[in-house]
CSV table of C-alpha atoms in Angstrom, one decimal:
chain,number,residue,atom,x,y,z
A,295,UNK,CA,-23.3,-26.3,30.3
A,296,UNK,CA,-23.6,-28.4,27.2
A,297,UNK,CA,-26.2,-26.1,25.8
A,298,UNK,CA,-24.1,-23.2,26.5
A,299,UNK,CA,-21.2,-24.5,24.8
A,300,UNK,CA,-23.5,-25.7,21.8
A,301,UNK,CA,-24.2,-22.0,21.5
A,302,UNK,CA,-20.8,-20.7,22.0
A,303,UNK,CA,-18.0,-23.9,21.9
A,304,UNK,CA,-15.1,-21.8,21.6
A,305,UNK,CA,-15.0,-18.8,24.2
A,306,UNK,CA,-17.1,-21.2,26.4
A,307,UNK,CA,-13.3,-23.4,26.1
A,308,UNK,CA,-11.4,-21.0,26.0
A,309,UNK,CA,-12.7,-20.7,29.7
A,310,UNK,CA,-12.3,-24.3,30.2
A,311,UNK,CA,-8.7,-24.1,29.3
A,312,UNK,CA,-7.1,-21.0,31.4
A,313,UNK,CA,-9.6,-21.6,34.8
A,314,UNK,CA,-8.7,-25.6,34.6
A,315,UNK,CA,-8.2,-26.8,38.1
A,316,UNK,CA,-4.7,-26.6,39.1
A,317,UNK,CA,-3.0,-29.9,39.0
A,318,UNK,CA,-0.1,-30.6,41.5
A,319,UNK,CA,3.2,-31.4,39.6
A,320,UNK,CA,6.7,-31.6,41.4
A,321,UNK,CA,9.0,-29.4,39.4
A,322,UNK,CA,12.4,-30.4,39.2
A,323,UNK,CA,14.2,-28.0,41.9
A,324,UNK,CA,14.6,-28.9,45.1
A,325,UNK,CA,12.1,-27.4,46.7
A,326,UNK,CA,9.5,-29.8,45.0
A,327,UNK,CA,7.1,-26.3,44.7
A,328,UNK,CA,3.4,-27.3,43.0
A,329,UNK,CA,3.0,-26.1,39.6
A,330,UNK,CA,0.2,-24.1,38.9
A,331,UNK,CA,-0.6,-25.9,35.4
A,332,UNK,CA,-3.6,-23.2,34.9
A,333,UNK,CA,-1.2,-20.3,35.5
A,334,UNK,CA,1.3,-21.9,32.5
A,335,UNK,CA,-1.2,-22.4,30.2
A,336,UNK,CA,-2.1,-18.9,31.1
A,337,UNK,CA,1.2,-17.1,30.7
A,338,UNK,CA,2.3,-19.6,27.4
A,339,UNK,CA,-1.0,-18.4,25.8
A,340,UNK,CA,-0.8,-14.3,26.7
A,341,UNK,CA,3.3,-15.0,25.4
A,342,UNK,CA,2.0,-16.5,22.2
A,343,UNK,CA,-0.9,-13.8,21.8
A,344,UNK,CA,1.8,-10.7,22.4
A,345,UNK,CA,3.9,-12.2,18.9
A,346,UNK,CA,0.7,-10.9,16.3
A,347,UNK,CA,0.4,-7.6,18.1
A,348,UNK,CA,3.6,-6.7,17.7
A,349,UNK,CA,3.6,-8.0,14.2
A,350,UNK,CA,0.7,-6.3,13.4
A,351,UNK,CA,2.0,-3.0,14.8
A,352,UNK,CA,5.3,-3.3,12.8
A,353,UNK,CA,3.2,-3.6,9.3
A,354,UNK,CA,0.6,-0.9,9.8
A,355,UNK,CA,3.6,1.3,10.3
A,356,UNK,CA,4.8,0.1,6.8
A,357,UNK,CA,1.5,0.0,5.0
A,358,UNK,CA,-1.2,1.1,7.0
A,359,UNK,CA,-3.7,-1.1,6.2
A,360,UNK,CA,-6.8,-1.2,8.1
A,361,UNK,CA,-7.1,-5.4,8.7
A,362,UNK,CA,-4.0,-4.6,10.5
A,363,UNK,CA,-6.1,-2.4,13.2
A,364,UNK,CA,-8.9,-5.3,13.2
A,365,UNK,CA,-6.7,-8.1,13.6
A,366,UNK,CA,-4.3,-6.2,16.4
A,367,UNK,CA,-8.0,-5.0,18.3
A,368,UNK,CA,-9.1,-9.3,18.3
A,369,UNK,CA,-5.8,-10.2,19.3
A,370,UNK,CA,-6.1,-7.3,22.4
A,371,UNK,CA,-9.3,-8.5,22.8
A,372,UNK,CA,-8.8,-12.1,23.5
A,373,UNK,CA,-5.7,-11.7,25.8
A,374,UNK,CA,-8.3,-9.1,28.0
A,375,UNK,CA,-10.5,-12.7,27.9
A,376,UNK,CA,-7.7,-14.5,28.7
A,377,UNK,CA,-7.0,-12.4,32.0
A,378,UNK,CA,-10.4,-12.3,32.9
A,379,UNK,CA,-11.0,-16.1,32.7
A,380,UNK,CA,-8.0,-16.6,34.5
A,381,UNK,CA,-7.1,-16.9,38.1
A,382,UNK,CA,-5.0,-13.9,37.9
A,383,UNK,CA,-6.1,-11.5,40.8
A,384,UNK,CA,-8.0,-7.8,39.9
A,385,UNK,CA,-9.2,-6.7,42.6
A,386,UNK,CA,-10.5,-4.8,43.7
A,387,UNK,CA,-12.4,-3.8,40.7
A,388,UNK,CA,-12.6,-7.4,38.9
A,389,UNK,CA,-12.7,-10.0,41.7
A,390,UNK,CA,-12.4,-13.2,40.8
A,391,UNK,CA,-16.0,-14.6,41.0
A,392,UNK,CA,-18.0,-11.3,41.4
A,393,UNK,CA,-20.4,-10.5,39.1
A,394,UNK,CA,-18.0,-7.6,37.3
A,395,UNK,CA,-15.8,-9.9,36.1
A,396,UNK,CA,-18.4,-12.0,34.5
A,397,UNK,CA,-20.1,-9.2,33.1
A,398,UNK,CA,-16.2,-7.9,31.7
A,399,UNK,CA,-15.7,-11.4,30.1
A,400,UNK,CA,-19.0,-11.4,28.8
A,401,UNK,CA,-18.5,-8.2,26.8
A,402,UNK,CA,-15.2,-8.8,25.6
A,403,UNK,CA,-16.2,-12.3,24.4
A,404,UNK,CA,-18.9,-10.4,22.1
A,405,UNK,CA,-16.5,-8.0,21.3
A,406,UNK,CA,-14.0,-10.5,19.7
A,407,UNK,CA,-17.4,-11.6,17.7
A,408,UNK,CA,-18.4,-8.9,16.9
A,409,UNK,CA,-15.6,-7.4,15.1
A,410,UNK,CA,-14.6,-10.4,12.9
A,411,UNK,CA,-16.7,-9.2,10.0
A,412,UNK,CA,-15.0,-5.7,10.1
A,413,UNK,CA,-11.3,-8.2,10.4
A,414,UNK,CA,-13.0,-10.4,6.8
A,415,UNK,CA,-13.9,-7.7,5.2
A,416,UNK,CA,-10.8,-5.5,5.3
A,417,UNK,CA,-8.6,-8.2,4.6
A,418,UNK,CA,-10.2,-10.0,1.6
A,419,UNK,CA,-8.9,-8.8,-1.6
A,420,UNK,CA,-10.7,-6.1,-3.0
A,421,UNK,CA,-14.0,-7.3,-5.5
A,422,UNK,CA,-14.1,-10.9,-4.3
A,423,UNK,CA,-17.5,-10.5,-2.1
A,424,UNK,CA,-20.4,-8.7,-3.4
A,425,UNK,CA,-21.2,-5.0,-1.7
A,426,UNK,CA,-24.4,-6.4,0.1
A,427,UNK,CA,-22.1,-8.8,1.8
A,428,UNK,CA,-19.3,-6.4,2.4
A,429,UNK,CA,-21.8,-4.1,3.9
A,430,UNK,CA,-23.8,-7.2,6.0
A,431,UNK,CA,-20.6,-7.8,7.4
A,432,UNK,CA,-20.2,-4.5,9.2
A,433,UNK,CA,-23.9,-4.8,10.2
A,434,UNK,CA,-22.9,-8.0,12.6
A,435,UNK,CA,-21.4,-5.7,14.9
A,436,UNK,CA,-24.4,-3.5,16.2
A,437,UNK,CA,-26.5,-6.8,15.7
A,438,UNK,CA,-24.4,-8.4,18.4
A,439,UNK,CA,-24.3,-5.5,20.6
A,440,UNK,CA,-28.2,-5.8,20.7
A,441,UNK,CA,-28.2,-8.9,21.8
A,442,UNK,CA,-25.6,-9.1,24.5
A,443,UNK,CA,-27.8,-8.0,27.3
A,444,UNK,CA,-29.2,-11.7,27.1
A,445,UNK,CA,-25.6,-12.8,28.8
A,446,UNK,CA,-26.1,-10.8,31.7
A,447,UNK,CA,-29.7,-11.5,32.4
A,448,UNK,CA,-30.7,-14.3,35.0
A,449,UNK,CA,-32.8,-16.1,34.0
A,450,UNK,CA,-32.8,-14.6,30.4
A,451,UNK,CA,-36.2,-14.3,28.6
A,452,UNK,CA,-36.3,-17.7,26.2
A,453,UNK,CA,-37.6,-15.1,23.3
A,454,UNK,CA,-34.4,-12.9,23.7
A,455,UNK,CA,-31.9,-15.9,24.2
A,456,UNK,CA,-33.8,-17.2,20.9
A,457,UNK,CA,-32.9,-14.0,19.3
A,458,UNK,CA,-29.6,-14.0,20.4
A,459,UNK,CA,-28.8,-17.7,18.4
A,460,UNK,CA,-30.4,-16.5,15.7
A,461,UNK,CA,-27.6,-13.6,15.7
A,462,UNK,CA,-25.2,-15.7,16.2
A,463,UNK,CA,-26.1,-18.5,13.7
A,464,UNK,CA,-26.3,-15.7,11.2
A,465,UNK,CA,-23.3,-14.3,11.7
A,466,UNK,CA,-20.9,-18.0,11.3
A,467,UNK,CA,-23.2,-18.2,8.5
A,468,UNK,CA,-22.2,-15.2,6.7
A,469,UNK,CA,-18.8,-15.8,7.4
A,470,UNK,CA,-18.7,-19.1,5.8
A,471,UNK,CA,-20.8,-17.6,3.2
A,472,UNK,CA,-18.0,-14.8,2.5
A,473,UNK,CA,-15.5,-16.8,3.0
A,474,UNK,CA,-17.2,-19.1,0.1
A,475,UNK,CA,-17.9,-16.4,-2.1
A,476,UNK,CA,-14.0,-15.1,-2.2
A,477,UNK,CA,-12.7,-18.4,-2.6
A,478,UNK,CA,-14.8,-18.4,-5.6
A,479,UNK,CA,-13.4,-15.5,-6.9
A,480,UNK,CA,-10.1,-16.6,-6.5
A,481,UNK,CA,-8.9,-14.9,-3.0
A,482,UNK,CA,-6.0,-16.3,-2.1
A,483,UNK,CA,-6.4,-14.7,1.6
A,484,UNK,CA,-9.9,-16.6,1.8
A,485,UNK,CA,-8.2,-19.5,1.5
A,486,UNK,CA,-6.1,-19.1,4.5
A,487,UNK,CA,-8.6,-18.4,6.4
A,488,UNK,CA,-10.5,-21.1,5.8
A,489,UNK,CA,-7.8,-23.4,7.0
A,490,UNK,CA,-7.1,-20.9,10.2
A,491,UNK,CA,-11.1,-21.5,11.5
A,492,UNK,CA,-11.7,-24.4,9.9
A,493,UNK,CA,-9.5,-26.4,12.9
A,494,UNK,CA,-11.6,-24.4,15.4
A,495,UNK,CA,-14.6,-25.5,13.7
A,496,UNK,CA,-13.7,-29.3,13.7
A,497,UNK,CA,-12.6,-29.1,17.4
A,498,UNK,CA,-16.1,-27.4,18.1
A,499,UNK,CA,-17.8,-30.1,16.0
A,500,UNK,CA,-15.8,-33.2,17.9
A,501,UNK,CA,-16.9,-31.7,21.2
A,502,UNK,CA,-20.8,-31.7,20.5
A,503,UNK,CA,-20.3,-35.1,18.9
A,504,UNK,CA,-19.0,-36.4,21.9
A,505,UNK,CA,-21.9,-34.4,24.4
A,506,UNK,CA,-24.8,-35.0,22.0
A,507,UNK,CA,-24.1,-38.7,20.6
A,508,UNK,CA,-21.9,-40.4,22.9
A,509,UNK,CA,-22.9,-38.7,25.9
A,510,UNK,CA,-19.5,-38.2,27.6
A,511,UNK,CA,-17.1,-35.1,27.4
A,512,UNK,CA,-14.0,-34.9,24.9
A,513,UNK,CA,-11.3,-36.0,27.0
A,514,UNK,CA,-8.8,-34.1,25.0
A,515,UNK,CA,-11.2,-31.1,24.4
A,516,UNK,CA,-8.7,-28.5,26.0
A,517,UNK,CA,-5.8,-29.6,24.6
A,518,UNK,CA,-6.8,-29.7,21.0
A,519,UNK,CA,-8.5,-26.7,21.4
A,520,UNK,CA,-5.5,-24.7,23.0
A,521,UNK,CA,-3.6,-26.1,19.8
A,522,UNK,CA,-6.4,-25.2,17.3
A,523,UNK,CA,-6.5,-21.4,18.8
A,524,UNK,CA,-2.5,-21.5,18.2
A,525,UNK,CA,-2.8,-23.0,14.5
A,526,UNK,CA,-5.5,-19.8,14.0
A,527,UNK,CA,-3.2,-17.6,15.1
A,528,UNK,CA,-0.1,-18.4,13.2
A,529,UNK,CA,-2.4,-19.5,9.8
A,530,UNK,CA,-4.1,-16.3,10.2
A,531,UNK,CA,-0.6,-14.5,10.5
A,532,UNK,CA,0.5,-16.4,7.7
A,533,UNK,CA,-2.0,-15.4,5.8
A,534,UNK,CA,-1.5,-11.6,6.3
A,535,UNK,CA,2.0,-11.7,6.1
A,536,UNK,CA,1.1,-13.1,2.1
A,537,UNK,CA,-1.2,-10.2,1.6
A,538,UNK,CA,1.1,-7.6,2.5
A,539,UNK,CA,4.0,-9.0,0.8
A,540,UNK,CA,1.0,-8.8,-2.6
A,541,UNK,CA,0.3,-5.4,-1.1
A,542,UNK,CA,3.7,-4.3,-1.0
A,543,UNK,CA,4.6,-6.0,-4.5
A,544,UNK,CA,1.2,-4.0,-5.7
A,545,UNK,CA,2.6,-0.3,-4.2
A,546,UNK,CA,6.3,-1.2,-5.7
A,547,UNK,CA,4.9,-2.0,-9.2
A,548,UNK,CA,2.1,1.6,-8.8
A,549,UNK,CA,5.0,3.6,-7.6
A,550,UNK,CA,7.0,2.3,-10.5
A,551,UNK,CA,4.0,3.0,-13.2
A,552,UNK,CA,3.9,6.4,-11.7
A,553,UNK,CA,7.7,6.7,-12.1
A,554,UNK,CA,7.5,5.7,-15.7
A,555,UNK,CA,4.7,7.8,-16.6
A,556,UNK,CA,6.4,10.8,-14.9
A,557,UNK,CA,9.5,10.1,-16.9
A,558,UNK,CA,7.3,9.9,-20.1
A,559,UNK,CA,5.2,12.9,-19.1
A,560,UNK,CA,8.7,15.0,-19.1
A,561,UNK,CA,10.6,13.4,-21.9
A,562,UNK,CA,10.5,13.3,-25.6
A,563,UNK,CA,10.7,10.2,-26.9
A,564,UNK,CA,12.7,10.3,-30.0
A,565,UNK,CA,16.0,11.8,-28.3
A,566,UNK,CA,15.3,11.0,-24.7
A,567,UNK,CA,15.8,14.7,-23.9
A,568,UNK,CA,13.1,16.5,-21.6
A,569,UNK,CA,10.3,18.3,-23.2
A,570,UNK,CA,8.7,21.4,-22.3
A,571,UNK,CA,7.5,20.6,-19.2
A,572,UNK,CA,10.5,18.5,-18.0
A,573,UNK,CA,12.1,21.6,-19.1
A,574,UNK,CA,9.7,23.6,-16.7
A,575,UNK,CA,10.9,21.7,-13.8
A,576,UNK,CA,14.3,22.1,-14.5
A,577,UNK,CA,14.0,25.9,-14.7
A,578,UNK,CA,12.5,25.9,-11.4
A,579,UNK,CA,15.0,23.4,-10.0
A,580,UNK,CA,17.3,25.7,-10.8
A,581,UNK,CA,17.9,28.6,-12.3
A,582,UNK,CA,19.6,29.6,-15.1
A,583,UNK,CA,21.5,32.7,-16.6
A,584,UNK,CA,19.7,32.5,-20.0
A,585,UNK,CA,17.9,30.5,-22.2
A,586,UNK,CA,18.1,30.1,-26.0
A,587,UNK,CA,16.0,28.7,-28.2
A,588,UNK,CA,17.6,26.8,-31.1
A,589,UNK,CA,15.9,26.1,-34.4
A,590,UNK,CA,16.9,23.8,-37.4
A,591,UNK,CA,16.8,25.8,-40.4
A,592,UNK,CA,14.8,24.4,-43.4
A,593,UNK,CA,14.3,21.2,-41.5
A,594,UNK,CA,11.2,20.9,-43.8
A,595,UNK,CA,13.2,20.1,-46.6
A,596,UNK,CA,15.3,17.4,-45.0
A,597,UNK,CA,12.0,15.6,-44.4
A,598,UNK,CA,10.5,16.3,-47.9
A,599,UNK,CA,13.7,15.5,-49.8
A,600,UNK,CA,14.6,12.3,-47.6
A,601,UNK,CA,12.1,10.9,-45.2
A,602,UNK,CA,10.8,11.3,-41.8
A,603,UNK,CA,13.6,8.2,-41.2
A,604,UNK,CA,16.4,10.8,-41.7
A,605,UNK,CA,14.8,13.9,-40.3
A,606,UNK,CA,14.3,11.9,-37.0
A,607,UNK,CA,18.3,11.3,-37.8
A,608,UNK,CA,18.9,14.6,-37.7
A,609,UNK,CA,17.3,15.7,-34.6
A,610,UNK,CA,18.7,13.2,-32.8
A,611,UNK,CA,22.3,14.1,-34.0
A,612,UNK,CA,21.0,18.1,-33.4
A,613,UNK,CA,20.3,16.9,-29.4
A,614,UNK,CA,23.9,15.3,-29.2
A,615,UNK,CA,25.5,18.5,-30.3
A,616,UNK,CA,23.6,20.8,-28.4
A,617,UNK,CA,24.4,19.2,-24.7
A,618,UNK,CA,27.2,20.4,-22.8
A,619,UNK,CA,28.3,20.7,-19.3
A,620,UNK,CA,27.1,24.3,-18.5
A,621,UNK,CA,23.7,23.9,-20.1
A,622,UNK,CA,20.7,22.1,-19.9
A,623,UNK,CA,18.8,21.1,-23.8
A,624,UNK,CA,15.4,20.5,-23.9
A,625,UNK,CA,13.3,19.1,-26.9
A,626,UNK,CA,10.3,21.7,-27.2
A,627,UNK,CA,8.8,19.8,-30.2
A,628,UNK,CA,9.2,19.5,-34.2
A,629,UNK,CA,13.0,20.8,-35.2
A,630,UNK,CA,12.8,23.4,-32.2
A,631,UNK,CA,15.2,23.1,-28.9
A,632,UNK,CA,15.4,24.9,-26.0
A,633,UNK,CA,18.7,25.8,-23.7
A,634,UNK,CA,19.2,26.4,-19.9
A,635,UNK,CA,22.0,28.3,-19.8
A,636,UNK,CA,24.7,28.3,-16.5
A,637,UNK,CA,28.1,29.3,-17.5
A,638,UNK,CA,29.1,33.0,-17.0
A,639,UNK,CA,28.9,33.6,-20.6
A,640,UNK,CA,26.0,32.4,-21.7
A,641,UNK,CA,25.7,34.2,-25.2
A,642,UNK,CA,29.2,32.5,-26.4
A,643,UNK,CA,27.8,28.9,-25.3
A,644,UNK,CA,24.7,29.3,-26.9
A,645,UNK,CA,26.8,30.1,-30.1
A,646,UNK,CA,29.3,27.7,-29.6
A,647,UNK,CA,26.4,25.1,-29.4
A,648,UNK,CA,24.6,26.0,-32.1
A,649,UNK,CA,27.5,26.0,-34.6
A,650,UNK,CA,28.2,22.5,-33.9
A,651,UNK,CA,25.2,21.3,-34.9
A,652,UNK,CA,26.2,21.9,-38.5
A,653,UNK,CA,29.3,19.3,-37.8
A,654,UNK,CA,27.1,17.0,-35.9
A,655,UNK,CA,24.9,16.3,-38.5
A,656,UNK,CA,27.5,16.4,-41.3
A,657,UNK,CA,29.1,13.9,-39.3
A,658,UNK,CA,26.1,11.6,-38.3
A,659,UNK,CA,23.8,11.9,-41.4
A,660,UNK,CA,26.0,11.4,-44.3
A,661,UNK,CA,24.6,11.8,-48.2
A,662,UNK,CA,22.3,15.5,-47.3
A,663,UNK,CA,23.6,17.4,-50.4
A,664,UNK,CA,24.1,20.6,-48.4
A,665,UNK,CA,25.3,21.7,-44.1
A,666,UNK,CA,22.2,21.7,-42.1
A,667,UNK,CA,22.3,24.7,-40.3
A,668,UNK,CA,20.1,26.0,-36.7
A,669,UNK,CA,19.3,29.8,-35.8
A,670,UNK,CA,19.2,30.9,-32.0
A,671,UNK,CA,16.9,33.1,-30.1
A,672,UNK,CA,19.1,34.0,-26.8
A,673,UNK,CA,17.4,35.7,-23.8
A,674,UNK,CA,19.1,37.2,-20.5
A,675,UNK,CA,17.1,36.7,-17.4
A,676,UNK,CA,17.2,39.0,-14.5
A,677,UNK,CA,15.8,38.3,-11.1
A,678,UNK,CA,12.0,39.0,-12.6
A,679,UNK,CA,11.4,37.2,-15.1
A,680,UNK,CA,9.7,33.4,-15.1
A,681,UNK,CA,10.1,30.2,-17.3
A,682,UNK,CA,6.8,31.4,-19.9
A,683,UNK,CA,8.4,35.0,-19.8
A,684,UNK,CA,12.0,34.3,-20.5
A,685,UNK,CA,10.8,31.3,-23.5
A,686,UNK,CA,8.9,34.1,-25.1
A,687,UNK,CA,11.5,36.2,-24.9
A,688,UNK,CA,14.2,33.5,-26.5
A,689,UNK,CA,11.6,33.0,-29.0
A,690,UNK,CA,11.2,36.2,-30.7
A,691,UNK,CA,14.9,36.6,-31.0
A,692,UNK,CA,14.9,33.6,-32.6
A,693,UNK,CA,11.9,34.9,-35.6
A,694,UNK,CA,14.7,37.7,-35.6
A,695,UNK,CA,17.6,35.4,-36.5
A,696,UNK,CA,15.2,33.6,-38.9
A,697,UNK,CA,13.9,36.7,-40.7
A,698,UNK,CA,18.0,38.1,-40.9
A,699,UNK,CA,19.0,35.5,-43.0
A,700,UNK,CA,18.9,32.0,-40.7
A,701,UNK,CA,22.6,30.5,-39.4
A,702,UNK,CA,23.3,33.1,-36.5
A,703,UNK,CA,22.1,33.5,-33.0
A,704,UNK,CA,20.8,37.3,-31.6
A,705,UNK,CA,21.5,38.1,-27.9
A,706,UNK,CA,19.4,40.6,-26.1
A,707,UNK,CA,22.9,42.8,-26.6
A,708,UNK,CA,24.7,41.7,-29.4
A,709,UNK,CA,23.6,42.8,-33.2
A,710,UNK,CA,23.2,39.9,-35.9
A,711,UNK,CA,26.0,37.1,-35.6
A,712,UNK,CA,26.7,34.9,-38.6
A,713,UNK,CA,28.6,32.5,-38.7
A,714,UNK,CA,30.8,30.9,-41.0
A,715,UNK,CA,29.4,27.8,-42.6
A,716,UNK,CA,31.6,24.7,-42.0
């Protein structure tokens, strides 16, 4: 048995703990009824295993990540050991010391092996092992499944039981050697689980001490190692619970970067209004009555006789005076605006808008010399025409306005409208 355990300490202890002989206590109550110690420890372990599966489902539902799967399949895993080392009846299929059962807890104990590379991998942070590492650790479960037959053969072939160590050996070593390389790198969750095997490891390493040099069993083997396999389960859900509170600090902060560049993908800077594809959106949000397109006339000479400073005054002040309640204003680019248009006369709020822009801009850009005026390009939409369709249309209304003498607005309907300058 010592070489056994010298192969595999911890499942071999496991064992130990949950098929202990039964010691006789008298319980409290008054019928002084033996207490099946073995049959606790079984039950207070299964308890404690059924808190990270539930955990683990509650996350995945949230984030989905895959080192929740792996960590919920060992957890599953180890409380099917847990049953099958224990004096828990399952007959008839599992008796208790037929060869089925051994052959059940042998499988499942290379099971829980050999999916602890898939568990590393998926829940190191991304980049902190190398790919030929990433990819050895999925390797280790096939490897292990190769040579598991060497449990179930009596006697086993000392080449084949040779080859299984060797498997074995090379799997804790490139676990430690992951686990090494991450913390290098500076994963945190490395880290964490360092500390959540590194108790299993030091209750391992006390056991063989005591076999190998001092020739006697750990006395206290079962209970430190019943608290070791509690510490790795609550260090290793500590750890988790850290990386998905990073993970879901990392989706919060994408899905706000994606917000922001949605926002600046639809807005013009310089007024905050949407552009032309915001303006796109909108139309297809909902649908209008008309849509105008509003121009500032002579901007050019605002910008040559003052400054870009003041031109970018004057489109703002142009924005402010063309929103209203029953329209929607987008910036389409340069001195050129666009309307939505909802009331049930859109013509008259398109012209109402576009004569205030004269007062807007006498009002918030003092010192011009002369009223800054805007022409408007007005189009009625019926239930045909599209967003590209009914711009177009707005648009060469507009050249029309522009080419009758700028400061007026032509509706599909209405002939030249001038206005009277303020």
């Amino acid at each position: 048995m010592t070489g056994q355990r010298c192969r595999h300490w911890w499942p071999l202890a496991v064992a130990l703990l949950l098929s202990a002989t039964p010691a006789a206590a008298q319980s409290s109550f008054a019928d002084h009824t033996p207490l099946d110690w073995s049959g606790v420890l079984t039950g207070a372990f299964l308890g404690f295993l059924l808190l990270p599966v539930a955990y683990n489902i509650a996350f995945f539902l949230i984030l989905r990540e895959r080192f929740l799967i792996w960590q919920g399949a060992r957890v599953l895993i180890l409380i099917a050991l847990t049953i099958t080392l224990s004096s828990l009846p399952l007959d008839p299929w599992f008796p208790r010391h037929g060869f089925a059962r051994q052959v059940l807890g042998d499988l499942l104990f290379d099971s829980a092996i050999a999916i602890i590379g898939l568990f590393l991998r998926s829940l190191l942070e991304p980049g902190v092992i190398s790919p030929r590492v990433y990819r050895l650790l999925g390797h280790q479960v096939w490897l292990v499944a190769l040579t598991s037959p060497a449990m179930l053969l009596h006697p086993c072939p000392p080449l084949f039981m040779a080859l299984r160590n060797a498997v074995l050996v090379g799997v804790l070593l490139l676990l430690c050697f992951a686990l090494g390389q991450a913390i290098a790198r500076g994963s945190r969750m490395a880290r964490f689980q360092t500390a959540a095997w590194s108790c299993l490891i030091a209750v391992g390493a006390t056991s063989l001490y005591h076999d190998i040099v001092l020739g006697r069993p750990f006395a206290l083997f079962l209970y430190a190692l019943f608290a070791a396999l509690a510490l790795e389960m609550l260090l290793t859900s500590v750890g988790i619970g850290d990386r998905l509170m990073r993970l879901k600090h990392q989706h919060d902060e994408a899905r706000a970067s994606a917000a922001a560049l949605a926002i600046m993908a639809h807005t013009d800077p310089l007024t905050g209004l949407d552009n032309r594809r915001g303006l796109a959106v909108r139309f297809a949000a909902r649908r209008p009555r008309a849509v105008a397109i509003v121009d500032i006339d002579l901007f050019k000479r605002v910008n040559d006789d003052f400054g870009h400073d003041v031109g970018d005054r004057v489109i703002v002040a142009v924005a402010g005076a063309l929103r209203s309640e029953r329209s929607y204003v987008a910036r389409l680019g340069g001195e050129e605006f666009a309307l939505l248009l909802y009331g049930d006369q859109p013509q008259q709020e398109a012209e109402m808008l576009r004569r205030r822009v004269t007062q807007a801009v006498a009002r918030e850009v003092a010192g011009l010399g002369w009223p800054v005026t805007a022409s408007a390009g007005i189009s009625l939409l019926d239930s045909d025409s599209g967003f590209a369709e009914a711009i177009k249309a707005a648009d060469l209304r507009l050249y029309e306005a522009k080419a009758a003498g700028r400061n007026r607005a032509i509706g599909p309907r209405d002939a030249v409208q001038e206005s009277v300058a303020a």
